[in-house]
């Protein structure tokens, strides 16, 4: 089944990556919150994936 918070964080990042217009900033914030919530309850491998997702969000904010 997997870690629900981890899955939600991944989904939130995907939504933010493909969003258009003014919603992007809010969706990035929501995804960052989801990553933060998931981090404490994940394995080391999942934490590494979350760190990569965080980098993707950071890149979205700089563009």
PDB file of C-alpha atoms in Angstrom:
ATOM      1  CA  UNK A   1       0.000   0.000   0.000  1.00  0.00           C
ATOM      2  CA  UNK A   2       2.746   2.485   0.820  1.00  0.00           C
ATOM      3  CA  UNK A   3       3.018   5.600   2.870  1.00  0.00           C
ATOM      4  CA  UNK A   4      -0.076   7.763   2.316  1.00  0.00           C
ATOM      5  CA  UNK A   5       1.659  11.050   3.173  1.00  0.00           C
ATOM      6  CA  UNK A   6       4.526  10.208   0.843  1.00  0.00           C
ATOM      7  CA  UNK A   7       2.076   9.465  -1.978  1.00  0.00           C
ATOM      8  CA  UNK A   8       0.192  12.700  -1.327  1.00  0.00           C
ATOM      9  CA  UNK A   9       3.435  14.671  -1.455  1.00  0.00           C
ATOM     10  CA  UNK A  10       4.371  13.121  -4.797  1.00  0.00           C
ATOM     11  CA  UNK A  11       0.922  13.906  -6.192  1.00  0.00           C
ATOM     12  CA  UNK A  12       1.046  17.496  -4.948  1.00  0.00           C
ATOM     13  CA  UNK A  13       4.393  18.032  -6.664  1.00  0.00           C
ATOM     14  CA  UNK A  14       3.050  16.629  -9.925  1.00  0.00           C
ATOM     15  CA  UNK A  15       0.030  18.941  -9.765  1.00  0.00           C
ATOM     16  CA  UNK A  16       2.286  21.950  -9.116  1.00  0.00           C
ATOM     17  CA  UNK A  17       4.632  21.015 -11.969  1.00  0.00           C
ATOM     18  CA  UNK A  18       1.837  20.958 -14.517  1.00  0.00           C
ATOM     19  CA  UNK A  19      -0.194  23.899 -13.258  1.00  0.00           C
ATOM     20  CA  UNK A  20      -0.608  27.028 -15.313  1.00  0.00           C
ATOM     21  CA  UNK A  21      -1.167  30.630 -14.406  1.00  0.00           C
ATOM     22  CA  UNK A  22      -1.540  32.215 -11.011  1.00  0.00           C
ATOM     23  CA  UNK A  23      -2.214  28.977  -9.146  1.00  0.00           C
ATOM     24  CA  UNK A  24       1.390  27.786  -9.366  1.00  0.00           C
ATOM     25  CA  UNK A  25       2.689  29.605  -6.279  1.00  0.00           C
ATOM     26  CA  UNK A  26      -0.117  28.308  -4.086  1.00  0.00           C
ATOM     27  CA  UNK A  27       0.268  24.779  -5.413  1.00  0.00           C
ATOM     28  CA  UNK A  28       4.027  24.890  -4.813  1.00  0.00           C
ATOM     29  CA  UNK A  29       3.383  25.960  -1.222  1.00  0.00           C
ATOM     30  CA  UNK A  30       0.875  23.150  -0.796  1.00  0.00           C
ATOM     31  CA  UNK A  31       3.360  20.632  -2.210  1.00  0.00           C
ATOM     32  CA  UNK A  32       6.110  21.881   0.100  1.00  0.00           C
ATOM     33  CA  UNK A  33       3.792  21.462   3.079  1.00  0.00           C
ATOM     34  CA  UNK A  34       2.968  17.931   1.928  1.00  0.00           C
ATOM     35  CA  UNK A  35       6.677  17.100   1.652  1.00  0.00           C
ATOM     36  CA  UNK A  36       7.298  18.483   5.108  1.00  0.00           C
ATOM     37  CA  UNK A  37       4.426  16.474   6.570  1.00  0.00           C
ATOM     38  CA  UNK A  38       5.577  13.266   4.927  1.00  0.00           C
ATOM     39  CA  UNK A  39       9.267  13.551   5.765  1.00  0.00           C
ATOM     40  CA  UNK A  40       9.180  12.422   9.404  1.00  0.00           C
ATOM     41  CA  UNK A  41       7.300   9.218   8.626  1.00  0.00           C
ATOM     42  CA  UNK A  42       9.308   7.968   5.670  1.00  0.00           C
ATOM     43  CA  UNK A  43      12.175   5.595   5.050  1.00  0.00           C
ATOM     44  CA  UNK A  44      15.601   6.888   4.087  1.00  0.00           C
ATOM     45  CA  UNK A  45      14.911   6.007   0.452  1.00  0.00           C
ATOM     46  CA  UNK A  46      11.646   7.943   0.531  1.00  0.00           C
ATOM     47  CA  UNK A  47      13.403  10.874   2.210  1.00  0.00           C
ATOM     48  CA  UNK A  48      15.866  10.958  -0.683  1.00  0.00           C
ATOM     49  CA  UNK A  49      12.980  11.008  -3.142  1.00  0.00           C
ATOM     50  CA  UNK A  50      11.299  13.781  -1.187  1.00  0.00           C
ATOM     51  CA  UNK A  51      14.538  15.789  -1.336  1.00  0.00           C
ATOM     52  CA  UNK A  52      14.511  15.414  -5.132  1.00  0.00           C
ATOM     53  CA  UNK A  53      10.889  16.543  -5.254  1.00  0.00           C
ATOM     54  CA  UNK A  54      11.835  19.556  -3.121  1.00  0.00           C
ATOM     55  CA  UNK A  55      14.536  20.448  -5.659  1.00  0.00           C
ATOM     56  CA  UNK A  56      11.966  20.291  -8.443  1.00  0.00           C
ATOM     57  CA  UNK A  57       9.736  22.698  -6.536  1.00  0.00           C
ATOM     58  CA  UNK A  58      12.647  25.042  -5.912  1.00  0.00           C
ATOM     59  CA  UNK A  59      13.316  25.096  -9.653  1.00  0.00           C
ATOM     60  CA  UNK A  60       9.660  25.921 -10.335  1.00  0.00           C
ATOM     61  CA  UNK A  61       9.883  28.903  -8.013  1.00  0.00           C
ATOM     62  CA  UNK A  62      12.997  30.290  -9.687  1.00  0.00           C
ATOM     63  CA  UNK A  63      11.484  30.215 -13.186  1.00  0.00           C
TER      64      UNK A  63
END
